[in-house]
CSV table of C-alpha atoms in Angstrom, one decimal:
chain,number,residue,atom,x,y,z
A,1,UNK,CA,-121.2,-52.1,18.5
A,2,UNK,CA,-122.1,-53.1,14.7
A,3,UNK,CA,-121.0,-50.9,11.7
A,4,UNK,CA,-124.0,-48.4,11.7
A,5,UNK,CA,-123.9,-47.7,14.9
A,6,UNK,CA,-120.1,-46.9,15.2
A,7,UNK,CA,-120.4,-44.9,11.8
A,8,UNK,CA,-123.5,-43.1,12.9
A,9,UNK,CA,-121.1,-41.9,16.7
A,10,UNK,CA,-118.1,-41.1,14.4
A,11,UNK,CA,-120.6,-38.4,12.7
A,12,UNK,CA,-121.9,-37.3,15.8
A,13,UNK,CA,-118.3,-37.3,17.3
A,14,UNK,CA,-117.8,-35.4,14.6
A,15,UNK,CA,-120.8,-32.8,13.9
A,16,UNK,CA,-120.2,-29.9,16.8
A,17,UNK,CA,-117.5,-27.5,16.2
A,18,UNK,CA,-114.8,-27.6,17.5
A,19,UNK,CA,-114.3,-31.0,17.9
A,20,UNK,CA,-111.9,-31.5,20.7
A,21,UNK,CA,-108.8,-33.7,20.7
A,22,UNK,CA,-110.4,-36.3,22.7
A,23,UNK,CA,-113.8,-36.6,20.4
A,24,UNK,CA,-110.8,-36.6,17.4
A,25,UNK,CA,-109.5,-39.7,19.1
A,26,UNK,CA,-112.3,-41.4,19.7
A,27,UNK,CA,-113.9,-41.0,16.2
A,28,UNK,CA,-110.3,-42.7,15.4
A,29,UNK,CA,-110.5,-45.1,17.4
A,30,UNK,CA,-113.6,-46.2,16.6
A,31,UNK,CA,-112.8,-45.6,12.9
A,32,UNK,CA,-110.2,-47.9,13.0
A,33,UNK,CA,-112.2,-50.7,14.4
A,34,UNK,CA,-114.3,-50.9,11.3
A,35,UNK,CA,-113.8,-53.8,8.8
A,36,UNK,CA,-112.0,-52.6,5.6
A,37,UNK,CA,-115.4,-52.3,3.5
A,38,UNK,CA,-117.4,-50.2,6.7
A,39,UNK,CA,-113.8,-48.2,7.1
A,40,UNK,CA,-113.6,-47.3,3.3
A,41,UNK,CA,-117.4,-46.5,2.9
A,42,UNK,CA,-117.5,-44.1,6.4
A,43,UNK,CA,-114.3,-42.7,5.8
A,44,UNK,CA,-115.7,-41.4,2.5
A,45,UNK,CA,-118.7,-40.3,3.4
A,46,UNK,CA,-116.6,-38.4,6.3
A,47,UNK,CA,-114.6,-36.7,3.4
A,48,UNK,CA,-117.7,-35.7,1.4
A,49,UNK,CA,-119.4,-34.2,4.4
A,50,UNK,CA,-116.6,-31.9,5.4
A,51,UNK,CA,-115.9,-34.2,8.7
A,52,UNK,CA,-112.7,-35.4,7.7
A,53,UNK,CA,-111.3,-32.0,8.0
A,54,UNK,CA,-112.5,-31.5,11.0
A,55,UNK,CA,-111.0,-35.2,12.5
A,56,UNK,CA,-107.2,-34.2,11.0
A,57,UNK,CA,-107.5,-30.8,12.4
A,58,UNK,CA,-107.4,-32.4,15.7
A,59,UNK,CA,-105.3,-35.6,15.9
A,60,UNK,CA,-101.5,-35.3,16.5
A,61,UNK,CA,-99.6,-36.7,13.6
A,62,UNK,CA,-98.9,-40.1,14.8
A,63,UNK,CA,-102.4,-40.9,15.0
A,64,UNK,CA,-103.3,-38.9,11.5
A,65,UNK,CA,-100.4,-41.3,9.9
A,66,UNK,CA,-102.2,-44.3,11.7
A,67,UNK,CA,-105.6,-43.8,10.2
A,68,UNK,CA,-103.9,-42.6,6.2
A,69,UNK,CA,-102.7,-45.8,6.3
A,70,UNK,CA,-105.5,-47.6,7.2
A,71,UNK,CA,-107.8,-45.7,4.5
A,72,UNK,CA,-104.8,-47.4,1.8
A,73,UNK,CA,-105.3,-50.8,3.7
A,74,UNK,CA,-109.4,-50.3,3.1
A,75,UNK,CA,-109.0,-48.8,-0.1
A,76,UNK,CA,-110.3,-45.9,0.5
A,77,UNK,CA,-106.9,-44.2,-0.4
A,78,UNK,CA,-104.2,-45.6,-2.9
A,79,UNK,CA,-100.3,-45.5,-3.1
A,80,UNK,CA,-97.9,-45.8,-4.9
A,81,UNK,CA,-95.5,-48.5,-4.0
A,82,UNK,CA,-92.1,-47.9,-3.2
A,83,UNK,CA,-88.8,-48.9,-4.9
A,84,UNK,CA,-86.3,-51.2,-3.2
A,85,UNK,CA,-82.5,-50.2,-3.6
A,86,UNK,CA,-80.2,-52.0,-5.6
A,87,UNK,CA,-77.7,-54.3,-4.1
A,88,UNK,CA,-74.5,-53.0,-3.7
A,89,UNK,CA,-71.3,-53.3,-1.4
A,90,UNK,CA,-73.5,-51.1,1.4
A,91,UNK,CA,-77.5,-51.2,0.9
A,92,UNK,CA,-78.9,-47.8,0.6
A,93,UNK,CA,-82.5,-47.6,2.0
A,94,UNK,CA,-85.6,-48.5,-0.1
A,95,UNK,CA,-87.8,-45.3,-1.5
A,96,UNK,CA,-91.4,-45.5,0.6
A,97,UNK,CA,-94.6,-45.8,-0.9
A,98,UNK,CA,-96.8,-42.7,-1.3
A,99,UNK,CA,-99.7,-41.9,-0.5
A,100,UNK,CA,-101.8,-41.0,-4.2
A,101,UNK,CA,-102.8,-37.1,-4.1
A,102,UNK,CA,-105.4,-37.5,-6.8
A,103,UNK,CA,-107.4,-34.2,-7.3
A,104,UNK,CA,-111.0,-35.3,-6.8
A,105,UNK,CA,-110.1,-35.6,-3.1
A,106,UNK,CA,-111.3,-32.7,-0.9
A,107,UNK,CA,-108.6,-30.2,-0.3
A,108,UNK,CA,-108.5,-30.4,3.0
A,109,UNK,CA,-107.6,-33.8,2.8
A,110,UNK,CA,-105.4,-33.1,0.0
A,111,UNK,CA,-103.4,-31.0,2.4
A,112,UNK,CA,-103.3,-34.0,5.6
A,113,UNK,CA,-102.0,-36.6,2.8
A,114,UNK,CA,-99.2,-34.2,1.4
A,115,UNK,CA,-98.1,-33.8,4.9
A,116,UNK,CA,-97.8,-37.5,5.7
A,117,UNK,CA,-96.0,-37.9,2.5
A,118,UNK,CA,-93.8,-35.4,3.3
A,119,UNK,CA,-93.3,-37.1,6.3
A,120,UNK,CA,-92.2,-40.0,4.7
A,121,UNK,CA,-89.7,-38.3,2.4
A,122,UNK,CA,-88.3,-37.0,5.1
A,123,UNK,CA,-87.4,-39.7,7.2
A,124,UNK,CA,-86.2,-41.0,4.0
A,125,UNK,CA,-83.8,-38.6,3.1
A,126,UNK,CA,-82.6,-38.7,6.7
A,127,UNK,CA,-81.7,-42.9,6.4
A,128,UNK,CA,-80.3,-42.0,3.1
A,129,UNK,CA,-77.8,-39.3,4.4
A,130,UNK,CA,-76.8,-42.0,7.1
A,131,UNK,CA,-76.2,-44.1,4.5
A,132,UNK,CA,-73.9,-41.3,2.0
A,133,UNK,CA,-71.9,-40.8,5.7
A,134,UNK,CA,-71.2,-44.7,6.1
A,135,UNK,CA,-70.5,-45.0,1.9
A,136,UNK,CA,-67.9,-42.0,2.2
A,137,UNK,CA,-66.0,-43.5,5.5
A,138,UNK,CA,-65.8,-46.8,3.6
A,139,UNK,CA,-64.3,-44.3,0.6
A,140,UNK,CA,-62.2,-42.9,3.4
A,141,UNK,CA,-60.4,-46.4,4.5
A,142,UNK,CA,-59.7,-48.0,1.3
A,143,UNK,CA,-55.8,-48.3,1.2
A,144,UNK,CA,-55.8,-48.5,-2.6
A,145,UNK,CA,-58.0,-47.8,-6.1
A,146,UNK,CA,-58.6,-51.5,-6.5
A,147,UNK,CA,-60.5,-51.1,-3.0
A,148,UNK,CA,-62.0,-48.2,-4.0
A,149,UNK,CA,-63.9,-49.5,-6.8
A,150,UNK,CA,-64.2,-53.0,-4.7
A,151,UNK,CA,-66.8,-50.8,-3.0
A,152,UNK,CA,-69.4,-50.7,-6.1
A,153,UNK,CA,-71.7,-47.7,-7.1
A,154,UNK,CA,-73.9,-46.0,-5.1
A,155,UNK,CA,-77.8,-46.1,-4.9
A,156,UNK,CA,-79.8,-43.7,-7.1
A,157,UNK,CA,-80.2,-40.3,-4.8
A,158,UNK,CA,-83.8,-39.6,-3.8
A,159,UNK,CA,-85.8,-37.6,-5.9
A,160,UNK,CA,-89.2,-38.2,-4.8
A,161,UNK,CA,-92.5,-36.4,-6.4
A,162,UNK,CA,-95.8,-36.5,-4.8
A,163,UNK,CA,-98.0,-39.2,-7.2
A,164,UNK,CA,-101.1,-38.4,-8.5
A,165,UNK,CA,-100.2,-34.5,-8.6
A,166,UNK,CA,-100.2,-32.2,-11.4
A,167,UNK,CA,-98.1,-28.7,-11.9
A,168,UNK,CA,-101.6,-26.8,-10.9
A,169,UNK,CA,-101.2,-28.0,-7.9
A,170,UNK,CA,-98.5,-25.8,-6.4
A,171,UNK,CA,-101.1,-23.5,-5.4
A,172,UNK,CA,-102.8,-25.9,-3.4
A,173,UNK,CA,-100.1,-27.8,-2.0
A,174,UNK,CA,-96.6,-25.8,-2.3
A,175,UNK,CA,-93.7,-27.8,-3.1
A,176,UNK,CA,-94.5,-31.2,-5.8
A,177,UNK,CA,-91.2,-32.5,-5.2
A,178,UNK,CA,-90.5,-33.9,-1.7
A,179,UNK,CA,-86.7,-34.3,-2.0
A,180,UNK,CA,-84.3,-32.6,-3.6
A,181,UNK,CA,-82.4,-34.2,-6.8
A,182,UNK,CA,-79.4,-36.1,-6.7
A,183,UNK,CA,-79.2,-35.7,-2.7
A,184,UNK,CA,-75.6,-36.3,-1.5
A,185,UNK,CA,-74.2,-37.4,-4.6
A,186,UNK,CA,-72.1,-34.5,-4.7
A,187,UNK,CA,-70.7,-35.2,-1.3
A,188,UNK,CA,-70.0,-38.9,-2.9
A,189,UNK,CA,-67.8,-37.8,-5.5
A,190,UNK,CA,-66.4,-35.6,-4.0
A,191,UNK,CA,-65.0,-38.1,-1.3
A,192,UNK,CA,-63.8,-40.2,-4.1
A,193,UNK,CA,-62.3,-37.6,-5.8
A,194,UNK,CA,-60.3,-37.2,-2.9
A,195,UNK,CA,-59.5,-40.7,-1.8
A,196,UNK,CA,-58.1,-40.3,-5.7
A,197,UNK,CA,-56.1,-37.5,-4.8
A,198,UNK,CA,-54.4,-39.5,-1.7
A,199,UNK,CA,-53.7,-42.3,-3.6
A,200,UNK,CA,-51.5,-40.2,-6.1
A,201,UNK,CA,-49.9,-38.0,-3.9
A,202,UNK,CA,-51.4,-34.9,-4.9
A,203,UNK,CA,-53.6,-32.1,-3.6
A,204,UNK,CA,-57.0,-32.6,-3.6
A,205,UNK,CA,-59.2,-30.5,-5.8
A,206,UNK,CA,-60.6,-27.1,-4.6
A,207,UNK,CA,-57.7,-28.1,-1.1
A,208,UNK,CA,-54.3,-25.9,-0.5
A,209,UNK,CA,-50.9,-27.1,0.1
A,210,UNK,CA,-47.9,-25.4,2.0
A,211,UNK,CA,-44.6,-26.3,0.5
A,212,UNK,CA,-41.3,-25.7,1.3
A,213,UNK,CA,-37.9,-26.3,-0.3
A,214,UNK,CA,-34.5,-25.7,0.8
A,215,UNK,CA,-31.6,-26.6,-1.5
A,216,UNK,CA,-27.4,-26.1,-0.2
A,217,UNK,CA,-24.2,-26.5,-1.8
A,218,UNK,CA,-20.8,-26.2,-0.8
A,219,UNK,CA,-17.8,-27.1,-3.2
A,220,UNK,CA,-14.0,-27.2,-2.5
A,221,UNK,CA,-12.1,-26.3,-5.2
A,222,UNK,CA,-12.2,-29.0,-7.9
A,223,UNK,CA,-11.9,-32.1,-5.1
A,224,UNK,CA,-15.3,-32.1,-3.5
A,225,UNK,CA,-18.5,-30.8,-3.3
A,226,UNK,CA,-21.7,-32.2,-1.0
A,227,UNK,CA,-25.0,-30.5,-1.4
A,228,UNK,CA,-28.8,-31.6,-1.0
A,229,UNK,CA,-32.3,-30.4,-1.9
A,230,UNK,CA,-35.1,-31.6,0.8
A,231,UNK,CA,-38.9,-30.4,0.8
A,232,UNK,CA,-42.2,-31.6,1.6
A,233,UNK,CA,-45.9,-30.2,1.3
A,234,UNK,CA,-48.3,-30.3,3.7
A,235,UNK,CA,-51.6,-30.5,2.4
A,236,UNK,CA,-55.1,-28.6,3.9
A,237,UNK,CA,-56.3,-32.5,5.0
A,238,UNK,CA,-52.7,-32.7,6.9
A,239,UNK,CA,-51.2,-35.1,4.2
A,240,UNK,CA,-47.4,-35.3,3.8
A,241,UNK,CA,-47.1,-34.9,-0.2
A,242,UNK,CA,-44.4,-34.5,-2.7
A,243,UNK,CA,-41.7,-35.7,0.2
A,244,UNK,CA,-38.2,-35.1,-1.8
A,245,UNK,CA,-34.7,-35.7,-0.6
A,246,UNK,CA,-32.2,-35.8,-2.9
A,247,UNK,CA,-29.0,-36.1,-1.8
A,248,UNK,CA,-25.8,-35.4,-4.1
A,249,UNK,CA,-21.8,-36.0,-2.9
A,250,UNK,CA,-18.8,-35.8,-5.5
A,251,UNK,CA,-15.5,-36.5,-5.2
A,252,UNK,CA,-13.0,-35.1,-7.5
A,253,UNK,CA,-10.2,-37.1,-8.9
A,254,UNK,CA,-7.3,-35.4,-7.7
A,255,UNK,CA,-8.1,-36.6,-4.2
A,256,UNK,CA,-8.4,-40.7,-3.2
A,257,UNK,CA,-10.3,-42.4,-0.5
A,258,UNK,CA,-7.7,-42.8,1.3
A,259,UNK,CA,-6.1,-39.4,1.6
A,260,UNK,CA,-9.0,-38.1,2.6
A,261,UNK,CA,-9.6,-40.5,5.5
A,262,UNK,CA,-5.9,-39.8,6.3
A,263,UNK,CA,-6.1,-35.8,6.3
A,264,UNK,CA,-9.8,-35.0,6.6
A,265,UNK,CA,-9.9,-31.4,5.3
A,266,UNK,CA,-11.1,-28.9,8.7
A,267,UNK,CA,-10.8,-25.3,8.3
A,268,UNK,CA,-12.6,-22.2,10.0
A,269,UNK,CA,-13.0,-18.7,9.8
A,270,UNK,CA,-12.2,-16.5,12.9
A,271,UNK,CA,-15.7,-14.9,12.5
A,272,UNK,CA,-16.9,-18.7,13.3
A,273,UNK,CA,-19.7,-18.3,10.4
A,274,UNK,CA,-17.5,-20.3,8.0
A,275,UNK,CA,-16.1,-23.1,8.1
A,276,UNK,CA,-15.9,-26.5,6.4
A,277,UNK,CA,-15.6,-30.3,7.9
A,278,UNK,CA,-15.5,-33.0,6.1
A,279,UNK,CA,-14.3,-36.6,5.8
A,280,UNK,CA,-14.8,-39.2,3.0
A,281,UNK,CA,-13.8,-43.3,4.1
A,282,UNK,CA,-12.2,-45.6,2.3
A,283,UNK,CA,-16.3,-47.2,1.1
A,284,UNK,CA,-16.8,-44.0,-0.1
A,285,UNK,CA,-18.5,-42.9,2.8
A,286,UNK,CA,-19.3,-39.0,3.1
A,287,UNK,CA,-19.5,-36.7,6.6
A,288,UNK,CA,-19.3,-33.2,7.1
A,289,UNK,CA,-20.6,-29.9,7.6
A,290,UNK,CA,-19.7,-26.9,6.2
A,291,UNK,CA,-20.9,-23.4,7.2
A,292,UNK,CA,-20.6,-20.0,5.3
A,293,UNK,CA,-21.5,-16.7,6.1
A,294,UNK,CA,-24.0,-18.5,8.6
A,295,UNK,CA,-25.9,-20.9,6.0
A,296,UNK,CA,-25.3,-24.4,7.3
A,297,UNK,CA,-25.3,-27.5,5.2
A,298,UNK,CA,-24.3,-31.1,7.4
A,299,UNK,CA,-24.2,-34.4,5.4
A,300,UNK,CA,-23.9,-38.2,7.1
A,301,UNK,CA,-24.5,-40.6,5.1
A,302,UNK,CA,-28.0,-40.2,3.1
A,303,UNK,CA,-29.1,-37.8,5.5
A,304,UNK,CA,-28.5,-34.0,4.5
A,305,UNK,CA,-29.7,-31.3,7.0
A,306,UNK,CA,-29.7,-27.5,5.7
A,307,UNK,CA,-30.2,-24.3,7.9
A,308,UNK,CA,-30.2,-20.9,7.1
A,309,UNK,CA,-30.8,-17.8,9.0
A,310,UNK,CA,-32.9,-14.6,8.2
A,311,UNK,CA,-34.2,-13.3,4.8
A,312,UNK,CA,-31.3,-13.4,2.3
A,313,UNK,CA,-32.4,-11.5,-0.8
A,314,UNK,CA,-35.9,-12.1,-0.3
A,315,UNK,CA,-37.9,-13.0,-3.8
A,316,UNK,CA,-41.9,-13.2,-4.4
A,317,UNK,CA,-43.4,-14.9,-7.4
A,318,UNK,CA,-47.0,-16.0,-8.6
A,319,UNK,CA,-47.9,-19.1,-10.6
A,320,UNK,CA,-50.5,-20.3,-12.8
A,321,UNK,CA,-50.8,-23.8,-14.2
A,322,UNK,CA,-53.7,-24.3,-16.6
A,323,UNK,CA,-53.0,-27.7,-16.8
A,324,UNK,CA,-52.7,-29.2,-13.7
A,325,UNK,CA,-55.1,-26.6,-12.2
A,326,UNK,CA,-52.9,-25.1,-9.8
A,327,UNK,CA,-52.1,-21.5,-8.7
A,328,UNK,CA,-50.4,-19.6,-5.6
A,329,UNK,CA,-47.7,-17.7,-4.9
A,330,UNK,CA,-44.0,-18.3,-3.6
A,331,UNK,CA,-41.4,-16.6,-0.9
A,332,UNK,CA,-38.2,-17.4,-1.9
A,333,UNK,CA,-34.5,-16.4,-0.9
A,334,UNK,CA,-31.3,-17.6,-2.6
A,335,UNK,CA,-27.5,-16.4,-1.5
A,336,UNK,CA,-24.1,-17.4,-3.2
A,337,UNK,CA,-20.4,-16.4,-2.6
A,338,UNK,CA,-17.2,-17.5,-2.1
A,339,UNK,CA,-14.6,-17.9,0.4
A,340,UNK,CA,-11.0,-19.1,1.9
A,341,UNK,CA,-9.9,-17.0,-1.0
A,342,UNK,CA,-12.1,-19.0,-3.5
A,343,UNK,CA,-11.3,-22.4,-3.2
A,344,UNK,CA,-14.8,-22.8,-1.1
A,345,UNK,CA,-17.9,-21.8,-3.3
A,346,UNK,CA,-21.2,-22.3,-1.7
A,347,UNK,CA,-24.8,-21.7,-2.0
A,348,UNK,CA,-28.1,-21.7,-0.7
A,349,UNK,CA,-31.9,-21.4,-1.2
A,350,UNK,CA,-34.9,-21.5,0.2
A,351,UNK,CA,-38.3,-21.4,-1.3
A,352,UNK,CA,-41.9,-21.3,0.1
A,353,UNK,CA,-45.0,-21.5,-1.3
A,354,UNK,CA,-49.1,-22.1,-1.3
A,355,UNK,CA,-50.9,-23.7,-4.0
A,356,UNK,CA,-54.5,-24.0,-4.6
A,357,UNK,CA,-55.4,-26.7,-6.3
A,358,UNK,CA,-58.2,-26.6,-8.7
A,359,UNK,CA,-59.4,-29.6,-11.6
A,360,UNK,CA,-56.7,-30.5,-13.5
A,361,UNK,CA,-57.5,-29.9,-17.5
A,362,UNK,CA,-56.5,-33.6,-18.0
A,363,UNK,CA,-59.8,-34.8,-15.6
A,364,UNK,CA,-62.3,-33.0,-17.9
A,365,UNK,CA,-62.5,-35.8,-20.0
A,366,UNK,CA,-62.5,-38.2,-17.4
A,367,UNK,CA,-65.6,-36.4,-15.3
A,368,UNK,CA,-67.6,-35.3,-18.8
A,369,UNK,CA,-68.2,-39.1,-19.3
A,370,UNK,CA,-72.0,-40.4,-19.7
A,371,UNK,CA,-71.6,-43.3,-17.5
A,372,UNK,CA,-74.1,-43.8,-14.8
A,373,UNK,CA,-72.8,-43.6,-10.5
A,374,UNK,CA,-69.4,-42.6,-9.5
A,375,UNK,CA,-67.3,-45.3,-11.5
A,376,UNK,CA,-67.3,-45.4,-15.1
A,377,UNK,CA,-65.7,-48.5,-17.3
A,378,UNK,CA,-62.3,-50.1,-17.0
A,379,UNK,CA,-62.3,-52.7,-19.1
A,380,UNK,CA,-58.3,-53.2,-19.2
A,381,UNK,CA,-58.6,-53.5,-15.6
A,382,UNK,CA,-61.7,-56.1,-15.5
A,383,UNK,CA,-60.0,-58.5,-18.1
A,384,UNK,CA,-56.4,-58.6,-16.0
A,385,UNK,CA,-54.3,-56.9,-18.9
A,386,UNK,CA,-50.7,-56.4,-17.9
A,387,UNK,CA,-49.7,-52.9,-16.9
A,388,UNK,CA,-47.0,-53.2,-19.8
A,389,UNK,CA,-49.7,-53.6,-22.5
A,390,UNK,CA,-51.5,-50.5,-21.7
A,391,UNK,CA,-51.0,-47.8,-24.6
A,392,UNK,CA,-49.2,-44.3,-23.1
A,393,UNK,CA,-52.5,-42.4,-23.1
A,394,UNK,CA,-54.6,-45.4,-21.5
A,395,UNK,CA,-51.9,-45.6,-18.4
A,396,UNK,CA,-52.2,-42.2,-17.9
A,397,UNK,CA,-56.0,-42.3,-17.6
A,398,UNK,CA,-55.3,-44.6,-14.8
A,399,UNK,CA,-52.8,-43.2,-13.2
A,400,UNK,CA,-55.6,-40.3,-12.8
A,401,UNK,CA,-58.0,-42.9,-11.5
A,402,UNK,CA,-55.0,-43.7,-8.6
A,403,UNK,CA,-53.4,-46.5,-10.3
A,404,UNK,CA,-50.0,-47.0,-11.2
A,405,UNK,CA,-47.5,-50.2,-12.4
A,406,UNK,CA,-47.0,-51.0,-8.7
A,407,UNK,CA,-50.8,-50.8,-7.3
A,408,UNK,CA,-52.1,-52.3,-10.9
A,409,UNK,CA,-53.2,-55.8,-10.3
A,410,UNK,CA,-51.8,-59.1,-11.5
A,411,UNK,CA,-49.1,-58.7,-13.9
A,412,UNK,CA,-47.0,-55.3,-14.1
């Protein structure tokens, strides 16, 4: 069938009202066989007459996206090209062209090409979320900052407005801008904010931590006295932070090694809630346990267990540190006496608390930089300066970027 006589069936296709979904196809069809010239001079002349409208109304969106791309082939239609993404550690997906929305096209058709643009925008957005979930798990697994920053910056978010559109046309058309700004790079540094968090041992921002302390002495007159404090916090990602165990053992002067491996001091109370045990070797070498009024302390070595029972003297606190960014509130108990007539003093305690961390003070001027991405300038770090030559305040900027004189590369 020549030119003429497939434009003259697309208008007659076309003409009757309505045109049914089948007639829609077949205009398209035959549309599409066209040379670009015929196909750009009938698609035009479909627009002017009203047809066009008519011919969207009724194809599914497959085939509408089909025949708006070949009116751009034919140049009948004109887009604006896409932009490819930078090269980085993990490519983010190129921007798509769009469709030109330019106002001297009818309004219905104004209305089919904002769609398929939309369309496109859409499917973008989607890739690039895929690609801010596979950017954060690579955040996730790096074992140190060095890694971290290994990774590279991230791709320019979408922020995608229809071309050829002016602010009039809201009326029209509703939304101008097809994706939102800055799309997931919240989420981005956010994870790296965290990962940053992990690598210090801290809480992350805007997380909570559960921490508990317990803290036991006993002392025998001026000879000996064995006592440890032990806590932990458990963080709201179910990290182990802040791990302490500090074991402390003192031997007086009065009594040698090797008395007190000779006559190891035992002594209890008929209630069976006090009582002390404890040996010292001739290396120095400290075991025991000693109990009073029920609180428990038991030392072997470098390991120091504590128990105590019930509330003793229960005490509640609140805290707020500007500073660091923290706040919460504590439980804590502490009890004290004496016994065996005062040669035995002891002690205990016990604290509990939740803290919610916000942004430290110190990060402000680390986040209120005017670098571009995630990762702003290091240049100690890029020229392999020693740890050691690093000025007070510029090691503390990096130990709030993670690093520290053992992870800091090359020379400490």
């Amino acid at each position: 069938m020549s030119s003429d006589g497939a434009g003259q069936q697309i208008l007659e296709l076309l003409s009757g009202a309505p045109v049914s979904p089948d007639q829609a196809q077949l205009a398209a069809d035959l549309l599409g066989s066209l040379g670009a010239a015929d196909f750009a001079r009938t698609f035009k002349r479909l627009c002017a007459q009203g047809h066009a409208e008519r011919l969207f109304e009724s194809l599914p969106p497959e085939a509408t996206a089909r025949l708006l791309e070949a009116a751009v082939r034919s140049g009948a239609l004109e887009e604006a090209p896409g932009r490819a993404a930078p090269e980085h550690s993990l490519k983010a997906p190129d921007q798509p062209a769009l469709i030109r929305n330019e106002r001297e096209l009818p309004n219905a058709l104004r209305k089919v090409i904002h769609a398929e643009n939309q369309r496109r925008a859409d499917a973008y957005t989607k890739e690039y979320d895929r690609y801010v979930d596979a950017y954060c798990e690579q955040v996730k697994s790096t074992r140190n900052p060095l890694q971290l920053r290994g990774l590279g910056d991230v791709s320019s978010p979408p922020s995608l407005i229809e071309p050829g559109t002016r602010e009039a046309d809201r009326e029209l058309l509703g939304n101008l801008g097809l994706t939102g700004s800055n799309r997931g790079l919240e989420r981005i540094r956010r994870t790296v904010s965290d990962q940053i968090s992990a690598f210090r041992g801290q809480i992350r921002a805007g997380g909570y931590g559960l921490s508990i302390d317990l803290s036991g002495k006993a002392t025998i007159g001026k000879v000996f006295s064995v006592g440890n404090s032990i806590g932990a916090t458990v963080t709201d990602d179910a990290r182990i932070v802040d791990a302490k165990a500090k074991p402390k053992v003192g031997v007086g002067a009065s009594m040698s090694h090797g008395e007190a491996t000779e006559q190891p001091g035992v002594t209890k109370s008929k209630d069976g809630k006090t009582g002390v045990a404890l040996d010292v070797d001739a290396k120095g070498n400290v075991s025991g346990r000693a109990t009073v009024m029920g609180i428990g302390l038991a030392q072997s070595g470098s390991k120091t267990s504590f128990v105590a029972p019930g509330p003793l003297g229960l005490s509640v606190e609140t805290f707020v540190d500007a500073e660091k960014g923290q706040y919460g509130a504590s439980l804590g108990y502490e009890k004290k006496g004496k016994a065996f007539g005062g040669q035995v003093e002891w002690a205990g305690s016990a604290k509990v608390s939740l803290t919610a961390q916000g942004v430290p003070r110190e990060y402000y001027q680390d986040i209120g930089g005017t670098q571009a991405g995630v990762f702003g300038p290091m240049p100690e770090l890029d020229q392999g300066a020693a740890w050691s030559s690093l000025t007070k305040d510029r090691q503390a900027w990096y130990e709030r970027q993670g690093f520290s004189a053992k992870n800091w590369p090359g020379r400490p």
